[in-house]
mmCIF file of C-alpha atoms and ligand atoms in Angstrom:
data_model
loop_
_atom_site.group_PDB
_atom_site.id
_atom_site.type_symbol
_atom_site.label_atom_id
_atom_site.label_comp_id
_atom_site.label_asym_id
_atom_site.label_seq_id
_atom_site.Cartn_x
_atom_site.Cartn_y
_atom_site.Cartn_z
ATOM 1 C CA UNK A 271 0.000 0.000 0.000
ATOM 2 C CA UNK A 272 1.059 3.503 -0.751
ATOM 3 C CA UNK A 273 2.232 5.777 2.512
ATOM 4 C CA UNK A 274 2.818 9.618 2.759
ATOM 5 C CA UNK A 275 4.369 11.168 5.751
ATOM 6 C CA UNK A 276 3.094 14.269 7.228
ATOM 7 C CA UNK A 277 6.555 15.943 8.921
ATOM 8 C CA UNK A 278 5.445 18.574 11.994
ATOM 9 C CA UNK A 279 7.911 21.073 12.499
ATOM 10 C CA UNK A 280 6.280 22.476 15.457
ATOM 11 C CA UNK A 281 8.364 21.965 18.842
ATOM 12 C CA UNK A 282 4.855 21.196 20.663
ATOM 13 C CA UNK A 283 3.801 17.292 20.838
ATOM 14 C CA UNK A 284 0.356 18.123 20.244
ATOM 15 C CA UNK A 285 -0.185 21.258 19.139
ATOM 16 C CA UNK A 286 -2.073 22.893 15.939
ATOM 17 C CA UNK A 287 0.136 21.733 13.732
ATOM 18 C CA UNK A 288 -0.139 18.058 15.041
ATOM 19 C CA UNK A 289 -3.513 18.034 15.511
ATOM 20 C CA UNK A 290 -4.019 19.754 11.903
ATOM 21 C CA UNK A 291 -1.810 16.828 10.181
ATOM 22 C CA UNK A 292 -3.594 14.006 11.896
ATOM 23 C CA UNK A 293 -6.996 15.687 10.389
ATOM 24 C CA UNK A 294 -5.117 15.684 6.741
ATOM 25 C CA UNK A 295 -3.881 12.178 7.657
ATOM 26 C CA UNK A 296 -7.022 11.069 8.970
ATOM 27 C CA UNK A 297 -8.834 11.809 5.291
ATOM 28 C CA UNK A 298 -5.776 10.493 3.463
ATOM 29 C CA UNK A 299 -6.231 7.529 4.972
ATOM 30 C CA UNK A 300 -10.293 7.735 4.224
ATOM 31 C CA UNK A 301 -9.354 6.979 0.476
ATOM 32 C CA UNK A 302 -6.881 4.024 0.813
ATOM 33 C CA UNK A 303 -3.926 5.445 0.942
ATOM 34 C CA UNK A 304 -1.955 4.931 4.813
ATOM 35 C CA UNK A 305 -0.347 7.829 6.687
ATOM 36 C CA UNK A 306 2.183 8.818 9.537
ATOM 37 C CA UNK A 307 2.778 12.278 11.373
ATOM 38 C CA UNK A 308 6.023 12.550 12.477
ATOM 39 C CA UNK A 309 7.433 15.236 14.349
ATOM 40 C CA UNK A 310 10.237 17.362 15.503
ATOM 41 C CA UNK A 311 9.208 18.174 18.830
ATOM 42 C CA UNK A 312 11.770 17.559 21.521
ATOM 43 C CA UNK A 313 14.305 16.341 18.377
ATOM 44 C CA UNK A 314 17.315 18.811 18.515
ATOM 45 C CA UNK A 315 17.916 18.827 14.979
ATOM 46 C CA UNK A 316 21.217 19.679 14.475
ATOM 47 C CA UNK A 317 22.085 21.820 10.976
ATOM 48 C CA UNK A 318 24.268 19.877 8.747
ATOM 49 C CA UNK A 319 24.121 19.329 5.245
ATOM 50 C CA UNK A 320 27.400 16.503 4.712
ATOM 51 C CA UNK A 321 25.721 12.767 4.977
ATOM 52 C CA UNK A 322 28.880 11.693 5.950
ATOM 53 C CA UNK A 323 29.212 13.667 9.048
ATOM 54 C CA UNK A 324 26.292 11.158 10.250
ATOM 55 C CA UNK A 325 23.836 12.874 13.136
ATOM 56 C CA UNK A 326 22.585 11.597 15.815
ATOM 57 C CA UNK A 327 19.839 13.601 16.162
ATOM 58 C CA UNK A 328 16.957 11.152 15.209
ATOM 59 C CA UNK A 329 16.078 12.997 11.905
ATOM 60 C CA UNK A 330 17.939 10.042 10.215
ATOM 61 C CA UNK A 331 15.031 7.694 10.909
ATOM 62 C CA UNK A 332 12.732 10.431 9.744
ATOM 63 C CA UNK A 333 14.522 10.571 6.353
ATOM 64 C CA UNK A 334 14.489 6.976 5.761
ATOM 65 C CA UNK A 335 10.547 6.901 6.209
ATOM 66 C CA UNK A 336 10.395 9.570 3.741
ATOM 67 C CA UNK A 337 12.416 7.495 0.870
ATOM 68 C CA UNK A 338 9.678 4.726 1.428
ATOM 69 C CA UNK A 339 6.981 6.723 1.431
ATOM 70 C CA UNK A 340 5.444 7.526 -1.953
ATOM 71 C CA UNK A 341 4.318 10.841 -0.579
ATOM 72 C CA UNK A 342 5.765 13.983 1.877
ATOM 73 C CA UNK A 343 3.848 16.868 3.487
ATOM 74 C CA UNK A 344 5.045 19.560 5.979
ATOM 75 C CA UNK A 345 3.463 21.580 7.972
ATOM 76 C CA UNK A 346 4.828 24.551 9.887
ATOM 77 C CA UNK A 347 4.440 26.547 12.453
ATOM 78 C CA UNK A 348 4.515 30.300 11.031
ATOM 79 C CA UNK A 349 7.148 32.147 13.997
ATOM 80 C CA UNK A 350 7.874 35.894 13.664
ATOM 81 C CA UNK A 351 6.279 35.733 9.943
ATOM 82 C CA UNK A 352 8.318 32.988 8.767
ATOM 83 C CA UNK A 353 8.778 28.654 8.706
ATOM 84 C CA UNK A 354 9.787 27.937 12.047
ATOM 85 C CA UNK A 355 13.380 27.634 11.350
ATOM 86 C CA UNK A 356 13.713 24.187 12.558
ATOM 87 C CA UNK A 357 11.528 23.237 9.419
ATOM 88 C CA UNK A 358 13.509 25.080 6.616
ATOM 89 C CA UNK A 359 16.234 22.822 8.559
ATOM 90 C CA UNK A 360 14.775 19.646 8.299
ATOM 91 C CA UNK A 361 13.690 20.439 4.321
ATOM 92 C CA UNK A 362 17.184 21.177 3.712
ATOM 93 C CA UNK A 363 18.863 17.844 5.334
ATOM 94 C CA UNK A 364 15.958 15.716 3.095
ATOM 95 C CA UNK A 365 16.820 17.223 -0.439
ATOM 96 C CA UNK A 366 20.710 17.164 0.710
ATOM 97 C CA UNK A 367 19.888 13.244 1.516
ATOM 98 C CA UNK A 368 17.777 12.436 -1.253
ATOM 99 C CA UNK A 369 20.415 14.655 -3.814
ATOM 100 C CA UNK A 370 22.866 12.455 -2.427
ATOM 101 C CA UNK A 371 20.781 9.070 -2.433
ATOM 102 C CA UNK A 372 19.588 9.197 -6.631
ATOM 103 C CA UNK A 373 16.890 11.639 -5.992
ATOM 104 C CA UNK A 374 14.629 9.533 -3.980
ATOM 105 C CA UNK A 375 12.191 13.259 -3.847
ATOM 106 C CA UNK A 376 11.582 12.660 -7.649
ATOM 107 C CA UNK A 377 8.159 12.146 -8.541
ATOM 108 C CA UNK A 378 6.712 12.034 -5.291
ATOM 109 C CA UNK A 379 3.579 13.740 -4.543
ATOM 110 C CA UNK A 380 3.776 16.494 -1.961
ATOM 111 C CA UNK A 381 2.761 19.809 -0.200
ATOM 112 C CA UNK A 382 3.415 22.316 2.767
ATOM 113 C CA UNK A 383 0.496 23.663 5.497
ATOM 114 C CA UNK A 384 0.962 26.541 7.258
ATOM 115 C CA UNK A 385 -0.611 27.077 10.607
ATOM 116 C CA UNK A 386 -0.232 30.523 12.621
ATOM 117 C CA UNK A 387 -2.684 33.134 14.920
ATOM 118 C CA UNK A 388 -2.839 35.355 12.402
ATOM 119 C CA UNK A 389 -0.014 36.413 10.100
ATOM 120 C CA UNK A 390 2.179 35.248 7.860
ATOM 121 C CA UNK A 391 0.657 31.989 6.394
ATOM 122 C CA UNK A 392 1.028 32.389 2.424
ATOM 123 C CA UNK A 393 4.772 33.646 2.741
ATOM 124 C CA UNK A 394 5.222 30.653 4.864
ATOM 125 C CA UNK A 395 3.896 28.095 2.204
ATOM 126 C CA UNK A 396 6.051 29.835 -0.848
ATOM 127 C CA UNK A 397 9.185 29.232 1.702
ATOM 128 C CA UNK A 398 8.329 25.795 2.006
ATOM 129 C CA UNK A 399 7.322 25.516 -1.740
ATOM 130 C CA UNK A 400 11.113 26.247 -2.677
ATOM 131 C CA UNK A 401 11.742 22.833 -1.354
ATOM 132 C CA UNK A 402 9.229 20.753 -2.872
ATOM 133 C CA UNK A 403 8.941 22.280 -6.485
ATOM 134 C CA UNK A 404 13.026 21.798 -6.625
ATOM 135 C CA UNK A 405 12.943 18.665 -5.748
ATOM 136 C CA UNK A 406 11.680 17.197 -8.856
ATOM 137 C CA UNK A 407 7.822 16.823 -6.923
ATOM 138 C CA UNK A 408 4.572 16.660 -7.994
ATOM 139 C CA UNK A 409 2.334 19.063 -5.282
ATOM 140 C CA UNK A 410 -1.492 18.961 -5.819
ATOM 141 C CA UNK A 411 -3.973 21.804 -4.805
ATOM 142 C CA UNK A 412 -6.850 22.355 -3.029
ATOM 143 C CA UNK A 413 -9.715 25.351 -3.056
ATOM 144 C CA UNK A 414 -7.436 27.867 -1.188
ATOM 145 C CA UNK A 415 -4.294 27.446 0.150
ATOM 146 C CA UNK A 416 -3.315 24.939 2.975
ATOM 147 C CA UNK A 417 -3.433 27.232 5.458
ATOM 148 C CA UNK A 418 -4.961 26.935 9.227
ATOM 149 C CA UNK A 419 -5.305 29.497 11.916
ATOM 150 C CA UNK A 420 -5.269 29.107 15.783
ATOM 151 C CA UNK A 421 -2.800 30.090 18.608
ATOM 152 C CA UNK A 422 -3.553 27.603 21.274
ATOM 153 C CA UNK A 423 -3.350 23.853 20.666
ATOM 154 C CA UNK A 424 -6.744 23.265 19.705
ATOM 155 C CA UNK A 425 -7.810 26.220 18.319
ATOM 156 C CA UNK A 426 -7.201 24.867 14.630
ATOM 157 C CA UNK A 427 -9.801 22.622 14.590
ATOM 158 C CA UNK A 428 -12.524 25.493 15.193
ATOM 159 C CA UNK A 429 -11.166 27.105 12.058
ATOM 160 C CA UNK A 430 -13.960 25.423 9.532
ATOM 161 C CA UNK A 431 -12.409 27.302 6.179
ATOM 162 C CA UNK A 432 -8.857 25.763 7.138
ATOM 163 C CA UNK A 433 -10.077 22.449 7.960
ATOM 164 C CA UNK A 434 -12.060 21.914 4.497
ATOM 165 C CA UNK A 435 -8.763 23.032 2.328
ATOM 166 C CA UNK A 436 -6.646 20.965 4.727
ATOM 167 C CA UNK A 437 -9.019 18.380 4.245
ATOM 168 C CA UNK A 438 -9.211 18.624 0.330
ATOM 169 C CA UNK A 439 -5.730 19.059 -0.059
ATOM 170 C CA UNK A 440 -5.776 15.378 1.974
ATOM 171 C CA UNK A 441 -8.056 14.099 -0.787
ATOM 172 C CA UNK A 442 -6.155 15.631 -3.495
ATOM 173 C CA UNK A 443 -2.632 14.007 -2.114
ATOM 174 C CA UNK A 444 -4.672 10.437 -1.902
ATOM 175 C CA UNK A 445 -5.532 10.871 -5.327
ATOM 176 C CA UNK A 446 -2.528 11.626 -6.842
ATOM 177 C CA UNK A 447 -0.358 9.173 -4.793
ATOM 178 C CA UNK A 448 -2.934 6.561 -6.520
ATOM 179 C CA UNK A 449 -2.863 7.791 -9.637
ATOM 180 C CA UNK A 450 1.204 8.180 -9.537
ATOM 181 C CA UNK A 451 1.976 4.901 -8.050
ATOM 182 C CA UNK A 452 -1.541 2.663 -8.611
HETATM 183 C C1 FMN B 801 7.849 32.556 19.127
HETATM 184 C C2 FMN B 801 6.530 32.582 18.415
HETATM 185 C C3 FMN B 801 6.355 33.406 17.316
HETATM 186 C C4 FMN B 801 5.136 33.431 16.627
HETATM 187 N N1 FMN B 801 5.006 34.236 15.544
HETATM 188 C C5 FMN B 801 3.825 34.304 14.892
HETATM 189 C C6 FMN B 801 3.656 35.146 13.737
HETATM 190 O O1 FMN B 801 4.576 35.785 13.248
HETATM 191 N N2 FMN B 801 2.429 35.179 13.159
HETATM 192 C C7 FMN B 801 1.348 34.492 13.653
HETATM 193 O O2 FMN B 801 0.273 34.596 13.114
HETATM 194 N N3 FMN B 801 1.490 33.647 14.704
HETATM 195 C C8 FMN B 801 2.706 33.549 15.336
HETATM 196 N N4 FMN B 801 2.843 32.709 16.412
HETATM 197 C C9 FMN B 801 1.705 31.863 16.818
HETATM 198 C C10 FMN B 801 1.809 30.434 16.264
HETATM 199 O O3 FMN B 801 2.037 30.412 14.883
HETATM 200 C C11 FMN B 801 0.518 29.670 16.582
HETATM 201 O O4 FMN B 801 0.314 29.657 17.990
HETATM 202 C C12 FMN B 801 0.508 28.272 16.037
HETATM 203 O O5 FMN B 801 -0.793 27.725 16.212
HETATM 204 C C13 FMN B 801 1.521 27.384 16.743
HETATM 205 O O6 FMN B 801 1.450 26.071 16.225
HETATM 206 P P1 FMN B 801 1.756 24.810 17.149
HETATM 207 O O7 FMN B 801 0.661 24.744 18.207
HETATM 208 O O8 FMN B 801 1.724 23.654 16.238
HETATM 209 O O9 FMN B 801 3.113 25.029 17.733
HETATM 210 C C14 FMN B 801 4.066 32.638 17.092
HETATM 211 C C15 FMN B 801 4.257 31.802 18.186
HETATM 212 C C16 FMN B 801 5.464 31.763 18.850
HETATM 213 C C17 FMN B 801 5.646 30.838 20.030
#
């Protein structure tokens, strides 16, 4: 069966950005296709780029689950009008790894969600785009763009408008991870 992992790159266990993913994975997995949320909270990720440095971070694992997976979504935390900086990190160590590993990216389907109180939500999904249109992926749409607003962890799911796009964009990523891979 085909699997996408939804990457959090919000340091809290269960916050919006958890909670938002498991919606998105919840629907993906509506329409036959499994899913995992994964997150960075509590990881340390440390910032290097050379494989062969090695890390011992954890994000290792994370990257292997990835190049099995036959589709990737992030979703971040917006922090002072930008991706939570942990997340560009994390984007940046998977295209090094999959550059390095015969461009394992390639071809999979894929997507960023944004989640913040108020501000900064579309800047924060055409950061996060850089990584996934580079990488050689295929990112559907939904009606608006995957964005969610709420502060405290919770709040997300009261945000109806968010939840359908979130929840289409789930549908569409189903879809195309079918139609891609059968
Ligand atoms: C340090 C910090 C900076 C933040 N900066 C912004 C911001 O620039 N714009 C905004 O709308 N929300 C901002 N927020 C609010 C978060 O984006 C919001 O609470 C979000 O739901 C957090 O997601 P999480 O629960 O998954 O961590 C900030 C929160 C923190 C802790």
């Amino acid at each position: 069966m085909s699997k996408v992992i939804l990457l959090s790159g919000s340091p809290n266990e269960n916050g919006n950005t958890v909670q938002l993913l498991k919606e998105c994975a919840g629907v993906i997995e509506k329409n036959g296709v499994e899913a995992e949320v994964v997150s960075l909270a509590g990881m340390h990720l440390r910032d290097v780029m050379d494989l062969q440095e090695g890390c011992e971070d954890g994000f290792d694992e994370i990257i292997s689950k990835i190049k099995e997976a036959q589709g990737f979504i992030a979703g971040g935390p917006v922090y002072w009008g930008t991706v939570r900086a942990e997340l560009m990190t994390a984007l940046q160590r998977i295209a090094m790894a999959s550059m390095q590993q015969g461009n394992f990216l390639s071809r999979k389907a894929g997507g960023p969600i944004a989640v913040a109180r108020r501000g900064g939500v579309t800047s924060a999904i055409q950061e996060m785009m850089m990584f996934f249109l580079s990488n050689d992926m295929i990112v559907p749409g939904s009606t608006y763009w995957n964005i969610a607003f709420g502060q405290k962890p919770g709040d997300v799911i009261n945000d109806a408008e968010g939840l359908e796009t979130i929840k289409r964009f789930g549908e569409n990523m189903a879809f195309v991870v079918e139609a891609i891979n059968g």
